[in-house]
Coordinates of C-alpha atoms and ligand atoms in Angstrom, one line a residue:
M1 CA 0.0 0.0 0.0
P2 CA 1.3 3.5 -0.7
T3 CA 2.0 6.0 2.0
L4 CA -0.2 9.1 2.2
V5 CA 2.4 11.3 0.6
E6 CA 2.9 8.8 -2.2
L7 CA -0.8 8.6 -2.8
F8 CA -0.9 12.4 -3.0
A9 CA 1.9 12.6 -5.5
D10 CA 0.3 9.8 -7.5
K11 CA -3.1 11.5 -7.7
I12 CA -1.8 14.9 -8.6
A13 CA 0.4 13.4 -11.3
E14 CA -2.6 11.5 -12.7
A15 CA -4.5 14.8 -12.8
G16 CA -1.7 16.2 -15.0
V17 CA 0.4 18.1 -12.5
D18 CA 4.0 18.1 -13.5
V19 CA 5.2 21.0 -11.4
V20 CA 4.5 22.2 -7.9
F21 CA 5.4 25.8 -6.8
G22 CA 6.2 26.3 -3.1
L23 CA 8.3 26.8 -0.1
P24 CA 8.5 23.9 2.3
G25 CA 8.9 23.6 6.0
G26 CA 10.3 20.7 8.0
E27 CA 6.8 19.2 8.1
N28 CA 6.8 18.9 4.3
V29 CA 10.0 16.9 3.6
D30 CA 8.3 13.5 3.1
L31 CA 5.9 15.0 0.7
L32 CA 8.7 16.8 -1.1
D33 CA 10.5 13.5 -1.4
S34 CA 7.5 11.8 -2.9
L35 CA 7.2 14.6 -5.5
R36 CA 10.8 14.1 -6.4
R37 CA 10.3 10.3 -6.7
W38 CA 7.2 10.8 -8.9
G39 CA 9.2 13.1 -11.3
I40 CA 7.2 16.2 -10.4
E41 CA 9.3 19.3 -10.7
F42 CA 9.4 21.6 -7.7
V43 CA 9.9 25.4 -8.1
L44 CA 11.2 26.9 -4.9
V45 CA 9.7 30.4 -4.6
R46 CA 10.9 33.1 -2.2
N47 CA 7.5 33.9 -0.8
E48 CA 4.5 31.6 -0.5
S49 CA 1.9 33.8 -2.2
S50 CA 4.2 33.8 -5.3
A51 CA 3.7 30.1 -5.5
I52 CA -0.1 30.5 -5.9
F53 CA 0.3 33.3 -8.5
M54 CA 2.6 31.1 -10.5
A55 CA 0.3 28.0 -10.1
D56 CA -2.6 30.1 -11.4
V57 CA -0.7 31.3 -14.5
H58 CA 0.7 27.8 -15.1
A59 CA -2.9 26.4 -15.1
R60 CA -4.2 29.1 -17.4
I61 CA -1.5 28.5 -19.9
T62 CA -1.6 24.7 -19.8
R63 CA -5.4 24.5 -19.4
G64 CA -4.7 22.3 -16.5
I65 CA -4.7 22.8 -12.7
G66 CA -2.1 24.5 -10.6
A67 CA -0.4 23.1 -7.5
A68 CA 1.3 24.9 -4.6
L69 CA 2.9 23.7 -1.3
T70 CA 3.6 25.5 2.0
T71 CA 4.4 24.6 5.5
L72 CA 1.9 25.0 8.4
G73 CA 1.1 28.3 10.3
P74 CA 3.6 30.9 9.0
G75 CA 3.9 29.5 5.4
A76 CA 0.2 28.9 5.1
S77 CA -0.7 32.4 6.3
N78 CA 1.9 33.9 4.0
A79 CA 0.1 32.2 1.1
Y80 CA -3.1 34.0 2.0
A81 CA -2.8 36.8 -0.6
G82 CA -2.2 34.2 -3.2
I83 CA -5.2 32.1 -2.3
A84 CA -7.4 35.2 -2.0
H85 CA -6.2 36.0 -5.6
A86 CA -7.0 32.5 -6.8
W87 CA -10.5 32.8 -5.2
L88 CA -11.4 36.2 -6.7
D89 CA -9.6 35.6 -10.0
R90 CA -11.2 32.2 -10.4
A91 CA -8.0 30.1 -10.6
P92 CA -8.0 26.3 -10.2
V93 CA -5.1 26.0 -7.7
L94 CA -4.7 23.2 -5.2
L95 CA -2.8 24.3 -2.1
L96 CA -1.3 21.7 0.1
T97 CA -0.1 22.9 3.5
A98 CA 1.3 21.0 6.4
Q99 CA -0.5 20.9 9.7
T100 CA 0.2 19.9 13.3
D101 CA -0.5 16.4 14.4
P102 CA -4.3 16.4 15.2
K103 CA -3.5 14.7 18.6
L104 CA -1.6 17.8 19.7
I105 CA -4.2 20.4 18.8
G106 CA -5.4 22.0 22.0
V107 CA -2.2 20.9 23.8
H108 CA 0.5 22.3 21.6
T109 CA 0.1 25.8 20.1
H110 CA 3.5 26.6 18.5
Q111 CA 2.8 27.6 14.8
V112 CA -0.7 26.2 15.0
L113 CA -3.5 27.9 13.2
D114 CA -6.9 26.6 12.4
L115 CA -6.3 26.5 8.7
G116 CA -9.8 25.3 7.8
S117 CA -11.2 28.5 9.3
V118 CA -8.4 30.6 7.8
F119 CA -9.0 29.3 4.2
R120 CA -12.8 28.5 4.2
P121 CA -13.9 32.0 3.1
V122 CA -11.5 32.0 0.1
T123 CA -11.6 28.4 -1.2
K124 CA -14.2 26.1 -2.7
F125 CA -13.2 23.4 -0.2
T126 CA -10.7 22.9 2.6
A127 CA -10.0 19.7 4.5
Q128 CA -7.4 17.9 6.5
L129 CA -6.1 14.6 4.9
M130 CA -6.8 11.7 7.2
P131 CA -5.3 8.3 6.3
D132 CA -8.7 6.5 6.1
S133 CA -10.3 9.0 3.7
A134 CA -7.4 10.7 2.0
S135 CA -8.0 9.0 -1.3
D136 CA -11.5 10.2 -1.7
T137 CA -10.8 13.6 -0.3
I138 CA -8.0 14.2 -2.8
D139 CA -10.2 13.0 -5.7
Y140 CA -13.0 15.3 -4.6
A141 CA -10.7 18.3 -4.2
I142 CA -9.1 17.8 -7.6
A143 CA -12.5 17.4 -9.3
L144 CA -13.8 20.6 -7.6
L145 CA -11.0 22.8 -8.9
K146 CA -12.5 23.1 -12.4
S147 CA -16.1 22.1 -12.0
G148 CA -18.4 25.1 -12.4
R149 CA -16.6 28.3 -11.7
P150 CA -12.9 27.5 -11.2
G151 CA -11.3 28.3 -7.8
P152 CA -8.8 27.2 -5.3
V153 CA -9.0 24.3 -2.8
H154 CA -6.9 23.7 0.3
L155 CA -5.8 20.4 1.8
S156 CA -3.6 20.1 4.9
L157 CA -1.5 17.2 5.7
P158 CA -0.4 16.5 9.3
A159 CA 3.3 15.5 9.3
A160 CA 2.5 12.6 11.6
G161 CA 0.2 11.1 8.8
A162 CA 2.7 11.5 6.0
L163 CA 4.1 8.0 6.0
K164 CA 1.0 6.2 7.1
E165 CA 0.0 3.5 4.6
V166 CA -3.3 4.3 3.0
H167 CA -5.9 2.6 1.0
S168 CA -5.9 3.9 -2.6
S169 CA -9.1 4.0 -4.5
S170 CA -9.9 5.7 -7.7
R171 CA -13.4 7.0 -7.9
P172 CA -14.1 8.5 -11.2
T173 CA -15.6 11.9 -10.4
R174 CA -18.3 12.9 -12.8
Q175 CA -18.1 16.3 -14.4
S176 CA -21.6 17.7 -14.7
T177 CA -22.3 18.7 -18.2
R178 CA -25.3 21.0 -18.8
E179 CA -27.3 20.4 -21.9
I180 CA -28.2 23.7 -23.6
S181 CA -31.9 23.8 -24.1
A182 CA -33.4 24.6 -27.5
E183 CA -35.8 27.0 -25.8
D184 CA -33.0 29.1 -24.3
V185 CA -31.2 29.2 -27.6
A186 CA -34.4 30.4 -29.3
R187 CA -34.9 33.0 -26.6
A188 CA -31.3 34.3 -27.2
K189 CA -31.9 34.4 -30.9
N190 CA -35.1 36.4 -30.5
L191 CA -33.3 38.9 -28.4
L192 CA -30.5 39.3 -30.9
A193 CA -33.0 39.5 -33.8
S194 CA -34.8 42.5 -32.2
S195 CA -31.5 44.2 -31.3
R196 CA -30.3 47.1 -33.4
R197 CA -27.1 47.7 -31.4
P198 CA -25.8 44.4 -29.9
V199 CA -22.5 44.4 -28.0
V200 CA -20.3 41.5 -26.9
L201 CA -18.7 41.7 -23.5
V202 CA -16.1 39.0 -22.8
G203 CA -14.5 38.2 -19.4
L204 CA -12.2 35.8 -17.5
G205 CA -14.4 32.8 -18.1
L206 CA -13.3 32.3 -21.8
E207 CA -10.5 30.2 -20.4
P208 CA -10.0 27.2 -20.4
D209 CA -12.8 26.7 -23.0
R210 CA -11.0 28.9 -25.6
P211 CA -14.0 29.6 -27.9
Y212 CA -12.0 32.3 -29.7
S213 CA -12.8 31.3 -33.3
Q214 CA -16.5 31.0 -32.5
L215 CA -16.5 34.3 -30.7
R216 CA -15.0 36.1 -33.7
A217 CA -17.4 34.4 -36.1
L218 CA -20.4 35.4 -34.0
A219 CA -19.3 39.0 -33.5
E220 CA -18.7 39.4 -37.2
S221 CA -22.0 37.9 -38.1
L222 CA -23.8 40.2 -35.7
H223 CA -21.6 43.2 -36.5
A224 CA -21.4 43.5 -32.7
P225 CA -18.6 45.6 -31.2
V226 CA -16.5 43.5 -28.7
I227 CA -15.5 44.9 -25.3
D228 CA -13.1 42.8 -23.3
M229 CA -12.1 42.8 -19.6
P230 CA -8.5 42.8 -18.4
K231 CA -8.3 39.0 -18.0
S232 CA -9.6 38.4 -21.5
K233 CA -7.5 40.8 -23.4
G234 CA -6.6 39.4 -26.8
A235 CA -9.8 37.3 -27.1
L236 CA -10.3 39.4 -30.3
P237 CA -7.1 40.9 -31.6
A238 CA -6.7 44.6 -30.7
D239 CA -6.6 45.5 -34.4
H240 CA -9.8 43.8 -35.3
A241 CA -12.4 46.2 -36.8
L242 CA -14.9 45.3 -34.1
F243 CA -12.6 45.5 -31.1
V244 CA -13.5 48.4 -28.8
G245 CA -11.4 48.3 -25.7
T246 CA -11.1 47.1 -22.2
L247 CA -13.6 47.6 -19.3
G248 CA -13.0 47.2 -15.6
L249 CA -10.3 49.7 -14.7
T250 CA -12.0 52.9 -13.7
A251 CA -15.6 54.0 -13.1
N252 CA -15.5 55.8 -16.4
D253 CA -13.6 53.5 -18.7
P254 CA -13.9 54.9 -22.3
A255 CA -15.5 51.6 -23.5
Y256 CA -18.6 52.4 -21.4
E257 CA -19.6 54.8 -24.1
I258 CA -20.1 51.9 -26.5
L259 CA -21.6 49.6 -23.8
D260 CA -24.1 52.3 -22.7
S261 CA -25.3 53.0 -26.2
S262 CA -25.9 49.3 -27.0
D263 CA -29.4 47.8 -26.7
C264 CA -28.5 44.2 -26.0
I265 CA -25.5 42.7 -24.2
L266 CA -24.1 39.3 -25.0
A267 CA -22.0 38.6 -21.9
I268 CA -19.6 35.7 -22.6
G269 CA -17.5 34.3 -19.7
F270 CA -18.3 37.6 -18.0
D271 CA -17.7 38.0 -14.2
V272 CA -18.6 41.2 -12.4
V273 CA -15.6 40.6 -10.1
E274 CA -13.6 42.3 -12.8
L275 CA -15.5 45.6 -12.6
V276 CA -14.5 48.4 -10.2
R277 CA -18.1 49.7 -10.0
P278 CA -21.3 47.9 -9.4
W279 CA -23.1 46.5 -12.5
R280 CA -26.1 48.6 -13.5
Q281 CA -26.7 48.2 -17.2
P282 CA -30.4 48.3 -18.0
Q283 CA -30.3 46.6 -21.4
P284 CA -31.4 43.0 -22.0
L285 CA -28.5 40.6 -21.2
I286 CA -27.8 37.2 -22.6
W287 CA -25.6 35.2 -20.1
I288 CA -23.2 32.7 -21.7
A289 CA -20.7 30.9 -19.5
N290 CA -19.5 27.7 -18.1
W291 CA -21.1 28.5 -14.8
N292 CA -24.4 29.9 -13.5
D293 CA -24.9 33.6 -13.1
Q294 CA -24.1 33.9 -9.4
D295 CA -22.3 35.8 -6.6
P296 CA -23.7 38.3 -7.2
R297 CA -26.4 37.3 -9.7
I298 CA -27.0 40.0 -12.3
D299 CA -30.2 40.5 -14.2
S300 CA -30.3 38.5 -17.4
D301 CA -33.0 37.8 -19.9
C302 CA -31.6 34.5 -20.9
E303 CA -29.0 32.2 -19.3
L304 CA -27.0 29.7 -21.4
V305 CA -24.7 27.6 -19.3
G306 CA -22.4 24.9 -20.7
D307 CA -19.7 24.5 -23.4
I308 CA -19.2 28.1 -24.6
A309 CA -18.0 27.2 -28.1
K310 CA -21.1 25.0 -28.7
I311 CA -23.4 27.8 -27.4
L312 CA -21.8 30.4 -29.7
D313 CA -22.0 28.0 -32.6
A314 CA -25.7 27.5 -31.9
L315 CA -26.2 31.3 -32.1
L316 CA -24.3 31.8 -35.3
D317 CA -27.3 31.7 -37.6
S318 CA -29.2 34.4 -35.5
P319 CA -31.1 36.8 -37.8
V320 CA -29.5 40.3 -37.7
G321 CA -30.9 43.7 -38.2
V322 CA -28.3 46.1 -36.8
D323 CA -28.3 49.8 -37.4
E324 CA -26.0 50.9 -40.3
A325 CA -24.2 53.3 -38.0
W326 CA -23.4 50.6 -35.5
G327 CA -20.8 47.8 -35.8
E328 CA -17.4 48.5 -37.5
G329 CA -18.3 52.1 -38.3
R330 CA -19.2 53.0 -34.8
V331 CA -16.0 51.4 -33.4
Q332 CA -13.9 53.3 -35.9
M333 CA -15.5 56.6 -34.8
W334 CA -14.9 55.8 -31.2
R335 CA -11.3 54.9 -31.8
E336 CA -10.5 58.1 -33.7
A337 CA -12.0 60.2 -31.0
R338 CA -10.0 58.4 -28.3
F339 CA -6.6 57.8 -29.7
S340 CA -5.9 61.3 -31.0
K341 CA -5.5 62.5 -27.4
L342 CA -2.7 60.7 -25.6
P343 CA -0.1 62.9 -24.1
T344 CA 3.7 62.6 -24.5
A345 CA 6.1 63.1 -21.6
S346 CA 6.2 66.6 -20.1
A347 CA 9.0 66.1 -17.6
P348 CA 12.7 66.2 -18.7
N349 CA 14.4 62.8 -19.0
R350 CA 11.1 61.0 -18.5
I351 CA 9.2 58.8 -20.9
S352 CA 5.4 58.8 -21.1
P353 CA 3.6 55.5 -20.4
A354 CA 2.1 55.6 -23.9
D355 CA 5.6 55.9 -25.5
A356 CA 6.9 53.1 -23.3
L357 CA 4.1 50.7 -24.1
D358 CA 4.1 51.6 -27.8
S359 CA 7.8 50.9 -28.2
I360 CA 7.5 47.6 -26.3
R361 CA 4.6 46.7 -28.7
A362 CA 6.5 47.7 -31.8
C363 CA 9.6 45.6 -30.8
T364 CA 8.0 42.4 -29.6
P365 CA 6.2 39.6 -31.6
P366 CA 2.4 39.5 -31.7
E367 CA 2.3 36.5 -29.5
V368 CA 4.4 38.0 -26.7
I369 CA 3.1 37.4 -23.2
V370 CA 2.6 40.5 -21.1
T371 CA 1.9 40.5 -17.4
T372 CA 1.1 43.5 -15.3
D373 CA 1.3 44.3 -11.6
V374 CA -1.2 46.6 -9.8
G375 CA -1.2 50.4 -9.6
S376 CA -1.4 53.3 -12.1
H377 CA 0.7 51.3 -14.5
K378 CA -1.9 48.4 -14.4
I379 CA -4.8 50.7 -15.3
F380 CA -2.9 52.3 -18.1
T381 CA -1.5 49.0 -19.4
C382 CA -4.9 47.3 -19.4
L383 CA -6.4 50.2 -21.3
H384 CA -3.6 50.8 -23.7
W385 CA -1.8 47.5 -24.4
K386 CA -2.7 46.0 -27.8
A387 CA -3.1 42.3 -27.1
M388 CA -3.0 40.5 -30.4
Q389 CA -3.6 36.9 -29.4
P390 CA -5.8 35.2 -26.8
N391 CA -4.5 34.3 -23.3
T392 CA -1.3 36.4 -23.7
F393 CA -2.2 39.0 -21.0
F394 CA -2.1 38.2 -17.3
V395 CA -3.3 40.4 -14.5
S396 CA -4.7 40.0 -11.0
N397 CA -8.0 41.7 -11.4
G398 CA -10.5 40.1 -9.0
L399 CA -8.3 40.7 -6.0
S400 CA -5.9 43.2 -7.8
V401 CA -3.1 42.2 -5.6
M402 CA 0.4 43.7 -5.8
G403 CA 3.2 41.2 -6.4
F404 CA 1.4 39.2 -9.1
G405 CA 3.1 40.7 -12.1
L406 CA 6.6 39.5 -11.7
T407 CA 5.6 36.0 -10.5
A408 CA 3.1 35.7 -13.3
A409 CA 5.8 36.5 -15.9
I410 CA 8.1 33.9 -14.4
A411 CA 5.4 31.2 -14.6
A412 CA 4.4 32.2 -18.1
A413 CA 8.0 32.1 -19.4
R414 CA 8.7 28.8 -17.6
A415 CA 5.7 27.2 -19.3
T416 CA 6.2 28.7 -22.8
R417 CA 9.9 29.4 -23.0
E418 CA 8.9 32.4 -25.0
P419 CA 9.8 36.1 -24.5
T420 CA 7.6 37.5 -21.7
V421 CA 7.3 41.1 -20.5
C422 CA 6.4 42.1 -17.0
I423 CA 5.2 45.6 -16.5
T424 CA 5.5 46.4 -12.8
G425 CA 5.4 49.4 -10.5
D426 CA 8.4 50.1 -8.3
A427 CA 6.5 49.3 -5.1
G428 CA 5.0 46.1 -6.5
L429 CA 8.5 44.9 -7.6
A430 CA 9.9 45.6 -4.1
M431 CA 7.3 43.2 -2.7
V432 CA 8.5 40.2 -4.6
M433 CA 12.1 41.3 -5.6
G434 CA 13.5 38.0 -4.3
E435 CA 11.8 36.1 -7.1
L436 CA 14.1 37.8 -9.6
A437 CA 16.5 35.0 -8.7
L438 CA 14.1 32.5 -10.3
I439 CA 14.4 34.2 -13.7
V440 CA 18.1 33.6 -13.7
E441 CA 18.0 30.2 -12.1
M442 CA 15.7 28.9 -14.8
D443 CA 17.3 31.2 -17.5
L444 CA 14.0 32.5 -18.6
P445 CA 13.5 35.1 -21.4
V446 CA 11.7 37.5 -19.0
M447 CA 12.0 41.3 -19.4
V448 CA 11.0 43.0 -16.2
V449 CA 10.0 46.6 -16.9
V450 CA 9.9 48.6 -13.7
M451 CA 8.1 51.9 -13.9
N452 CA 10.2 54.1 -11.7
D453 CA 8.2 56.9 -10.2
S454 CA 9.4 56.5 -6.6
A455 CA 5.8 56.4 -5.5
L456 CA 2.6 54.5 -4.9
D457 CA 1.4 56.6 -7.8
L458 CA -2.2 55.4 -7.7
I459 CA -2.5 56.2 -4.1
R460 CA -0.6 59.5 -4.4
F461 CA -3.1 60.4 -7.2
A462 CA -6.0 59.7 -4.8
Q463 CA -4.5 62.2 -2.4
T464 CA -4.0 64.8 -5.2
R465 CA -7.6 64.4 -6.4
K466 CA -8.9 65.1 -2.8
N467 CA -6.6 68.0 -2.4
L468 CA -4.7 66.3 0.4
Q469 CA -1.0 66.6 1.0
I470 CA 1.2 64.0 -0.4
F471 CA 1.9 61.9 2.7
G472 CA 3.1 58.3 3.1
T473 CA 3.1 57.5 -0.7
E474 CA 6.6 58.4 -1.8
F475 CA 9.8 56.5 -1.3
A476 CA 13.4 56.2 -2.5
N477 CA 14.2 53.4 -4.9
P478 CA 17.3 51.2 -4.8
N479 CA 20.0 51.3 -7.4
Y480 CA 18.3 49.1 -10.0
E481 CA 21.5 48.6 -11.9
A482 CA 23.1 47.2 -8.8
I483 CA 20.1 45.0 -8.1
A484 CA 20.1 43.6 -11.7
S485 CA 23.8 42.9 -11.4
A486 CA 23.4 41.3 -8.0
F487 CA 20.8 38.9 -9.4
G488 CA 22.6 38.4 -12.7
L489 CA 20.1 40.2 -15.0
S490 CA 21.0 42.4 -17.9
F491 CA 20.1 46.0 -17.3
A492 CA 19.2 49.3 -19.1
R493 CA 17.8 52.6 -17.9
I494 CA 15.3 54.2 -20.2
Q495 CA 14.4 57.9 -20.4
N496 CA 12.9 58.2 -23.9
K497 CA 11.3 56.3 -26.7
S498 CA 14.4 55.5 -28.8
E499 CA 16.2 54.2 -25.7
C500 CA 13.2 52.0 -25.0
E501 CA 13.1 50.6 -28.5
V502 CA 16.9 49.7 -28.5
A503 CA 16.7 48.1 -25.0
V504 CA 13.5 46.0 -25.8
Q505 CA 15.0 44.8 -29.1
A506 CA 18.2 43.8 -27.4
A507 CA 16.3 41.9 -24.7
V508 CA 14.1 40.1 -27.2
A509 CA 17.0 39.1 -29.4
S510 CA 19.2 37.9 -26.6
R511 CA 16.4 36.1 -24.7
R512 CA 18.4 37.0 -21.6
P513 CA 16.8 37.8 -18.2
T514 CA 16.6 41.6 -18.3
L515 CA 15.6 44.4 -16.0
L516 CA 14.6 47.7 -17.7
E517 CA 14.3 50.7 -15.4
V518 CA 11.8 53.0 -17.1
M519 CA 12.0 56.6 -15.9
I520 CA 8.2 57.1 -16.2
D521 CA 6.3 60.3 -16.3
P522 CA 3.3 59.4 -14.1
A523 CA 1.4 62.5 -15.3
G524 CA 0.9 60.5 -18.5
Y525 CA -1.2 57.9 -16.7
R526 CA -4.1 60.3 -16.2
Ligands
LIG1 C1 -0.9 43.7 -1.7 C2 -1.5 45.0 -2.0 N1 -1.3 46.0 -1.1 C3 -1.8 47.3 -1.3 C4 -2.6 47.5 -2.4 C5 -3.2 48.8 -2.7 N2 -2.5 49.5 -3.8 C6 -3.0 49.4 -5.1 S1 -2.1 50.2 -6.2 C7 -0.9 50.6 -5.0 C8 0.3 51.4 -5.4 C9 1.3 50.6 -6.2 O1 2.5 51.3 -6.4 P1 3.5 50.9 -7.6 O2 3.7 49.4 -7.5 O3 4.7 51.7 -7.5 O4 2.6 51.2 -8.8 P2 2.2 52.7 -9.4 O5 0.8 53.0 -8.9 O6 3.2 53.7 -8.9 O7 2.2 52.5 -10.9 C10 -1.3 50.2 -3.8 C11 -0.6 50.4 -2.5 C12 -2.8 46.4 -3.3 N3 -3.6 46.4 -4.4 N4 -2.2 45.2 -3.1
LIG2 MG1 5.3 53.4 -8.4

């Protein structure tokens, strides 16, 4: 009979896990050894939440599940931001933590936290593995990760149980498949037929279904402008005649102009968790997703839940009667009004955010993966970056947690081995700076672009808007050249567009781990 840790390694390997991200404690060494013996790679992170961010991105790129490992109390609680991200950003990540021997709970308190209570609000399921039931518990936890709306699960393993022999069973867990009713399809078609100005709104739930060709075909047949959300950027290429822009960054995102003037919303894989203001669109809404409209439920006139590609195919022959001034023409007008206005840098030796992103876009291939951290640079990057292919843009947007950007880029480059760009603020980079070591250890083609403004710019801007004094939002940055050299990354400091182009071209060509310090003019974010 296998031991409990062997059973765990066996079951996650069977579920397709070939890498675990984590930072172990003494209680994990038997499990770590079983991962080694099962040929599962272990990526040793420098901070536990990084492990969850990486497991999320790994899952999203491979269409699989992510796995992370930490020790008990301190390691588990250090993973909280990561798990909270996986919860609100709908990521199928299995977190395995250690735990104290159940016999000692109540007697011994050193490093002991009630991890079930800690993780229950931010997981789909949390349980302690017990030798008698571990096999079924692991099966259940793995099946839950991706059933319905994806999300994290937490299992804890008391060190005392690690080497107990356990009974292994394999219960096939049924994935519920929802049949799409002909009645619902007919109702959706009627709504579309009577719409003069339909709009498509896509969100984080397009992955892992990837119904991108069906989405494009349906939008084109309806002449419906497409608005994406940060986590679905690239679903329709940014240069497509029907692509409008990205929603979910501010209360007045420019794309609201198109959304507000539409008369029917086709919401596909949409999740209001990505919006910074409550949902209050009065138009008829057709809900298409792999999970029920829930949490919070928004008003919809028709709910189609199931395989998104099949649903979109079923709607493809909907009759259309859109206004002539809608569709491609309306999108073109909107773009012209918007893109004529972007500022260039006003401060000396500073580059504007638009110039920085435009030169990165011009010097990288269409399929380049971009990740962003959280702050003013995130809002600007989500609104301005032209994503040309699906699933090439990674951001924490449900939780919007700092520290995600760098770790996401590491996981993306590790999984794809392709040039990956991380756009991060200086404060966000400082939170996870230790992870720079992983880029060099794994020799990844990651370009870390740090927007140096010596400030929590987004928070400083909130002070300015309220006419408050700047207080507690500015800081001094380290010498980034020395940081790059200490970690073993190539380095360049950038003060204008041509320097940016030269540095990005060099980084892409060399595929070397690179840190680019961009002397940003934060006035350009506004
Ligand atoms: C872990 C975490 N702490 C705090 C915040 C709140 N917050 C959002 S943006 C921001 C400032 C980020 O500063 P920086 O990384 O330099 O980006 P900038 O706004 O300057 O572009 C803060 C503190 C957060 N989202 N996540
Ligand atoms: Mg900053």
